[in-house]
Amino acid sequence: MHKESLTIVKVGGAVLEDPQQCSSLLDAFAAIEGKKILVHGGGRTASTIASQLGIKTRMVDGRRITDADMLLVAAMVYGGLVNRNIVTWLQALGVDAIGLTGADMDIIRSHRRPVVNGIDYGYVGDIDHVDADRLSMLIDKGVVPVVAPLTHDGCGQLLNTNADTIASEVAAAMVEIYDVHLVYVFEKAGVLGNPDDEASVIPQICASELDGLIAKGIVSGGMIPKLRMAVQAVERGVENVLITNISSLATLDGTRIIAG
Ligand code: ADP
């Protein structure tokens, strides 16, 4: 049976924080034909607002700990400010957007991450289930979901959840219904072979090459979990997975992740 195409775009913190890049991203997203979903992060905005409120950001091994105060900020900033602004701007561009967290319509269930190697990440959710049917109910009506990086455990607890992971899990769940294309948009033109050279975009990465790229130090930091999520999406049947910047969103240049 022929499946309709669905484009899922994930946009990261650095792009959202820069008003000019954010506006270009939303223009480019609005121009995408057909069914689509936008998943957004929030990154540093939450840390900035937390510090304005006198709440300290606790980090372990470069990862933010979501204690009760930080969850409050994440809910306000990601589920509130950032999500509402994106929806408002998309509506102005003629996109019939609806803002959602994973708790809305029970779209994304997760469980609180257990303590790993003595590290308690706090109120962080690892995803158990994405309700593809309920999401498709909205999409098939022409509505465009804008998903914040928050999920819930079904027992009354909202949980902070990595936006790259949400994009990968939503994409994999939607494969049953649509021909899914997943695009990770960040501030660089793709995965770079040399972090100091913007022109060194690696056009294609095979799943089996990832560990070698990490071992050689070619990919590091936030790019490691992003690539792992990209590989997971490919392995779970997502048709196309691309890591790119805003200007390549229309041309679909950048780094393509392939199975094998
Ligand atoms: P996002 O903006 O989507 O939240 P992250 O900040 O989590 O993304 O991860 C992207 C970051 O990964 C980039 O800003 C860059 O500093 C870093 N990075 C590490 N290695 C590479 C690489 N080889 N190519 C491109 N970016 C890389």
CSV table of C-alpha atoms and ligand atoms in Angstrom, one decimal:
chain,number,residue,atom,x,y,z
A,1,MET,CA,0.0,0.0,0.0
A,2,HIS,CA,1.3,3.5,-0.9
A,3,LYS,CA,2.0,5.5,2.3
A,4,GLU,CA,1.7,9.3,2.4
A,5,SER,CA,4.8,11.2,3.2
A,6,LEU,CA,5.4,12.8,6.6
A,7,THR,CA,8.3,15.2,7.4
A,8,ILE,CA,9.5,15.5,11.0
A,9,VAL,CA,11.8,18.4,11.7
A,10,LYS,CA,13.7,18.7,14.9
A,11,VAL,CA,15.2,22.1,15.7
A,12,GLY,CA,17.8,22.6,18.4
A,13,GLY,CA,18.5,25.2,21.0
A,14,ALA,CA,21.1,27.4,19.3
A,15,VAL,CA,18.8,28.0,16.3
A,16,LEU,CA,15.8,28.8,18.5
A,17,GLU,CA,17.8,31.3,20.6
A,18,ASP,CA,18.8,33.4,17.6
A,19,PRO,CA,15.7,35.4,16.5
A,20,GLN,CA,16.9,35.7,12.9
A,21,GLN,CA,17.7,32.0,12.6
A,22,CYS,CA,14.5,31.1,14.3
A,23,SER,CA,12.4,33.1,11.9
A,24,SER,CA,14.3,31.6,8.9
A,25,LEU,CA,13.7,28.1,10.3
A,26,LEU,CA,9.9,28.7,10.7
A,27,ASP,CA,9.7,30.2,7.1
A,28,ALA,CA,11.5,27.1,5.8
A,29,PHE,CA,9.3,24.8,7.9
A,30,ALA,CA,6.1,26.5,6.7
A,31,ALA,CA,7.3,26.0,3.1
A,32,ILE,CA,7.5,22.2,3.5
A,33,GLU,CA,4.7,20.6,1.5
A,34,GLY,CA,2.4,18.0,3.0
A,35,LYS,CA,2.1,16.5,6.4
A,36,LYS,CA,4.6,17.6,9.0
A,37,ILE,CA,5.6,17.7,12.7
A,38,LEU,CA,8.0,20.1,14.4
A,39,VAL,CA,9.9,18.9,17.5
A,40,HIS,CA,11.8,21.6,19.4
A,41,GLY,CA,14.5,21.6,22.1
A,42,GLY,CA,15.0,24.6,24.3
A,43,GLY,CA,18.6,24.2,25.6
A,44,ARG,CA,20.1,27.2,27.1
A,45,THR,CA,16.9,29.3,27.4
A,46,ALA,CA,15.9,27.2,30.5
A,47,SER,CA,19.4,27.7,32.1
A,48,THR,CA,19.2,31.5,31.5
A,49,ILE,CA,15.7,31.8,33.0
A,50,ALA,CA,16.6,29.5,35.9
A,51,SER,CA,19.6,31.7,36.8
A,52,GLN,CA,17.3,34.8,36.6
A,53,LEU,CA,15.0,33.1,39.1
A,54,GLY,CA,18.0,32.2,41.3
A,55,ILE,CA,17.8,28.5,40.5
A,56,LYS,CA,21.2,26.8,40.0
A,57,THR,CA,21.8,24.5,37.0
A,58,ARG,CA,23.4,21.3,38.2
A,59,MET,CA,25.5,19.4,35.7
A,60,VAL,CA,27.1,16.0,35.9
A,61,ASP,CA,29.4,14.9,33.1
A,62,GLY,CA,28.2,17.8,31.0
A,63,ARG,CA,24.6,16.8,31.4
A,64,ARG,CA,22.0,18.8,33.1
A,65,ILE,CA,20.3,17.4,36.2
A,66,THR,CA,16.5,18.0,36.2
A,67,ASP,CA,15.8,18.6,39.9
A,68,ALA,CA,12.3,19.7,41.0
A,69,ASP,CA,13.1,23.4,40.5
A,70,MET,CA,14.6,22.8,37.1
A,71,LEU,CA,11.5,20.7,36.0
A,72,LEU,CA,9.4,23.7,36.9
A,73,VAL,CA,11.5,25.9,34.7
A,74,ALA,CA,11.6,23.3,31.9
A,75,ALA,CA,7.7,23.1,32.0
A,76,MET,CA,7.4,26.9,31.9
A,77,VAL,CA,10.0,27.5,29.3
A,78,TYR,CA,9.7,24.5,26.9
A,79,GLY,CA,6.0,23.8,27.4
A,80,GLY,CA,5.2,27.5,27.8
A,81,LEU,CA,7.2,30.2,26.3
A,82,VAL,CA,9.1,28.4,23.5
A,83,ASN,CA,6.3,26.2,22.4
A,84,ARG,CA,3.6,28.9,22.5
A,85,ASN,CA,5.8,31.3,20.6
A,86,ILE,CA,6.5,28.8,17.8
A,87,VAL,CA,2.8,28.0,17.5
A,88,THR,CA,1.9,31.7,17.3
A,89,TRP,CA,4.6,32.4,14.7
A,90,LEU,CA,3.6,29.4,12.6
A,91,GLN,CA,-0.1,30.4,12.7
A,92,ALA,CA,1.0,33.8,11.4
A,93,LEU,CA,2.6,31.9,8.5
A,94,GLY,CA,-0.6,30.1,7.7
A,95,VAL,CA,0.4,26.8,9.3
A,96,ASP,CA,-2.3,25.3,11.5
A,97,ALA,CA,0.0,24.4,14.4
A,98,ILE,CA,-1.0,23.0,17.7
A,99,GLY,CA,1.5,22.9,20.7
A,100,LEU,CA,1.8,19.6,22.5
A,101,THR,CA,3.8,18.0,25.3
A,102,GLY,CA,3.9,14.2,25.5
A,103,ALA,CA,1.1,14.4,28.1
A,104,ASP,CA,-1.3,16.0,25.7
A,105,MET,CA,-3.6,13.3,24.3
A,106,ASP,CA,-1.2,10.9,26.1
A,107,ILE,CA,1.0,11.1,23.0
A,108,ILE,CA,4.3,10.2,24.6
A,109,ARG,CA,4.6,8.0,27.7
A,110,SER,CA,7.9,7.6,29.5
A,111,HIS,CA,9.3,6.4,32.8
A,112,ARG,CA,11.7,8.3,35.1
A,113,ARG,CA,15.3,7.3,34.3
A,114,PRO,CA,16.6,5.1,37.0
A,115,VAL,CA,19.9,6.0,38.9
A,116,VAL,CA,22.7,5.0,36.5
A,117,ASN,CA,26.3,4.5,37.9
A,118,GLY,CA,25.3,6.5,40.9
A,119,ILE,CA,24.0,9.4,38.8
A,120,ASP,CA,20.4,10.5,39.4
A,121,TYR,CA,19.4,12.7,36.4
A,122,GLY,CA,16.2,13.7,38.3
A,123,TYR,CA,12.9,14.2,36.5
A,124,VAL,CA,14.1,12.9,33.1
A,125,GLY,CA,11.9,10.6,31.1
A,126,ASP,CA,13.0,7.7,28.9
A,127,ILE,CA,10.3,7.0,26.3
A,128,ASP,CA,8.2,3.8,26.4
A,129,HIS,CA,5.5,4.6,23.9
A,130,VAL,CA,4.4,7.0,21.2
A,131,ASP,CA,0.8,7.0,20.2
A,132,ALA,CA,1.1,7.2,16.5
A,133,ASP,CA,-2.7,6.8,15.9
A,134,ARG,CA,-3.6,9.8,18.0
A,135,LEU,CA,-0.9,11.9,16.4
A,136,SER,CA,-2.1,10.9,12.9
A,137,MET,CA,-5.7,11.9,13.9
A,138,LEU,CA,-4.4,15.4,14.2
A,139,ILE,CA,-2.1,15.3,11.2
A,140,ASP,CA,-4.8,13.8,8.9
A,141,LYS,CA,-7.0,16.8,9.8
A,142,GLY,CA,-4.3,19.1,8.5
A,143,VAL,CA,-3.1,20.1,11.9
A,144,VAL,CA,0.7,20.5,12.4
A,145,PRO,CA,1.9,19.3,15.9
A,146,VAL,CA,4.7,21.3,17.5
A,147,VAL,CA,6.1,19.0,20.2
A,148,ALA,CA,7.9,20.3,23.3
A,149,PRO,CA,10.7,18.2,24.9
A,150,LEU,CA,8.4,17.0,27.8
A,151,THR,CA,6.7,13.7,28.3
A,152,HIS,CA,4.7,12.1,31.2
A,153,ASP,CA,4.7,8.8,33.1
A,154,GLY,CA,0.9,8.3,33.1
A,155,CYS,CA,0.9,8.6,36.9
A,156,GLY,CA,0.9,12.4,37.2
A,157,GLN,CA,4.5,13.1,36.6
A,158,LEU,CA,5.7,15.4,33.8
A,159,LEU,CA,9.3,14.5,32.7
A,160,ASN,CA,12.0,16.4,30.9
A,161,THR,CA,13.0,14.4,27.7
A,162,ASN,CA,15.7,15.0,25.2
A,163,ALA,CA,14.3,16.5,22.0
A,164,ASP,CA,16.6,14.5,19.6
A,165,THR,CA,15.2,11.4,21.3
A,166,ILE,CA,11.6,12.5,20.9
A,167,ALA,CA,12.1,13.2,17.2
A,168,SER,CA,13.7,9.7,16.7
A,169,GLU,CA,11.0,7.9,18.7
A,170,VAL,CA,8.1,9.8,17.1
A,171,ALA,CA,9.6,9.2,13.6
A,172,ALA,CA,10.0,5.4,14.3
A,173,ALA,CA,6.4,5.1,15.6
A,174,MET,CA,4.9,6.9,12.6
A,175,VAL,CA,6.6,4.5,10.1
A,176,GLU,CA,3.6,2.2,10.5
A,177,ILE,CA,1.4,4.8,8.9
A,178,TYR,CA,3.6,7.1,6.8
A,179,ASP,CA,6.7,7.3,4.7
A,180,VAL,CA,8.7,9.2,7.3
A,181,HIS,CA,11.5,11.7,6.6
A,182,LEU,CA,13.4,13.0,9.7
A,183,VAL,CA,15.5,16.1,9.5
A,184,TYR,CA,17.7,17.3,12.4
A,185,VAL,CA,18.3,21.0,12.0
A,186,PHE,CA,21.1,22.7,13.9
A,187,GLU,CA,23.5,25.6,13.3
A,188,LYS,CA,26.0,23.8,11.1
A,189,ALA,CA,25.7,22.5,7.5
A,190,GLY,CA,25.9,18.9,8.7
A,191,VAL,CA,28.2,16.6,10.6
A,192,LEU,CA,31.7,18.0,10.0
A,193,GLY,CA,34.8,16.0,9.3
A,194,ASN,CA,36.8,18.9,10.8
A,195,PRO,CA,34.9,20.9,13.4
A,196,ASP,CA,36.8,24.1,12.4
A,197,ASP,CA,35.9,23.8,8.7
A,198,GLU,CA,32.3,24.5,7.8
A,199,ALA,CA,33.0,23.1,4.3
A,200,SER,CA,34.0,19.7,5.6
A,201,VAL,CA,30.4,18.2,5.7
A,202,ILE,CA,30.4,14.4,5.7
A,203,PRO,CA,27.7,13.7,3.0
A,204,GLN,CA,26.8,10.2,4.3
A,205,ILE,CA,27.4,8.2,7.5
A,206,CYS,CA,26.6,4.5,7.8
A,207,ALA,CA,25.3,3.3,11.1
A,208,SER,CA,28.4,1.0,11.4
A,209,GLU,CA,30.8,4.0,11.1
A,210,LEU,CA,29.5,5.9,14.1
A,211,ASP,CA,31.6,4.2,16.8
A,212,GLY,CA,34.8,4.9,14.7
A,213,LEU,CA,33.9,8.6,14.3
A,214,ILE,CA,33.5,8.9,18.1
A,215,ALA,CA,36.7,7.0,18.8
A,216,LYS,CA,38.7,9.3,16.5
A,217,GLY,CA,37.1,12.3,18.2
A,218,ILE,CA,35.6,13.5,14.9
A,219,VAL,CA,32.2,13.7,16.6
A,220,SER,CA,31.8,14.8,20.2
A,221,GLY,CA,29.5,16.5,22.7
A,222,GLY,CA,25.9,16.8,21.7
A,223,MET,CA,26.6,15.3,18.3
A,224,ILE,CA,27.1,11.9,19.8
A,225,PRO,CA,23.6,11.4,21.2
A,226,LYS,CA,22.1,13.1,18.1
A,227,LEU,CA,23.8,10.6,15.8
A,228,ARG,CA,22.8,7.7,17.9
A,229,MET,CA,19.2,8.8,17.7
A,230,ALA,CA,19.5,9.3,13.9
A,231,VAL,CA,20.9,5.8,13.5
A,232,GLN,CA,18.1,4.4,15.7
A,233,ALA,CA,15.5,6.0,13.5
A,234,VAL,CA,17.1,4.5,10.3
A,235,GLU,CA,17.3,1.1,11.9
A,236,ARG,CA,13.6,1.3,12.8
A,237,GLY,CA,12.5,2.0,9.3
A,238,VAL,CA,12.6,5.8,8.8
A,239,GLU,CA,13.0,6.4,5.1
A,240,ASN,CA,15.4,9.3,5.2
A,241,VAL,CA,17.4,10.8,8.1
A,242,LEU,CA,19.3,14.0,7.5
A,243,ILE,CA,21.4,16.3,9.7
A,244,THR,CA,21.6,19.8,8.3
A,245,ASN,CA,21.1,23.5,8.8
A,246,ILE,CA,18.2,25.9,7.9
A,247,SER,CA,19.5,26.9,4.4
A,248,SER,CA,19.7,23.2,3.3
A,249,LEU,CA,16.3,22.3,4.6
A,250,ALA,CA,14.8,23.0,1.2
A,251,THR,CA,17.6,21.4,-0.9
A,252,LEU,CA,18.0,18.5,1.6
A,253,ASP,CA,21.8,18.7,1.5
A,254,GLY,CA,23.8,17.9,4.7
A,255,THR,CA,24.7,14.6,6.3
A,256,ARG,CA,22.5,11.6,5.4
A,257,ILE,CA,22.4,8.7,7.9
A,258,ILE,CA,22.1,5.3,6.3
A,259,ALA,CA,21.7,1.7,7.5
A,260,GLY,CA,24.5,-0.8,7.3
B,1,ADP,P1,21.2,21.1,19.1
B,1,ADP,O1,21.6,22.5,18.7
B,1,ADP,O2,20.4,20.4,18.1
B,1,ADP,O3,20.6,21.1,20.5
B,1,ADP,P2,23.6,19.9,20.2
B,1,ADP,O4,24.2,21.2,20.8
B,1,ADP,O5,23.1,18.9,21.2
B,1,ADP,O6,22.6,20.3,19.1
B,1,ADP,O7,24.7,19.2,19.3
B,1,ADP,C1,25.3,19.8,18.2
B,1,ADP,C2,26.7,20.2,18.6
B,1,ADP,O8,27.6,19.1,18.4
B,1,ADP,C3,27.2,21.3,17.7
B,1,ADP,O9,26.9,22.6,18.1
B,1,ADP,C4,28.7,21.1,17.7
B,1,ADP,O10,29.3,21.9,18.6
B,1,ADP,C5,28.9,19.7,18.2
B,1,ADP,N1,29.7,18.8,17.4
B,1,ADP,C6,30.6,17.9,17.8
B,1,ADP,N2,31.2,17.2,16.8
B,1,ADP,C7,30.6,17.7,15.6
B,1,ADP,C8,30.9,17.5,14.3
B,1,ADP,N3,31.8,16.6,13.8
B,1,ADP,N4,30.1,18.2,13.4
B,1,ADP,C9,29.2,19.1,13.7
B,1,ADP,N5,29.0,19.4,15.0
B,1,ADP,C10,29.7,18.7,16.0
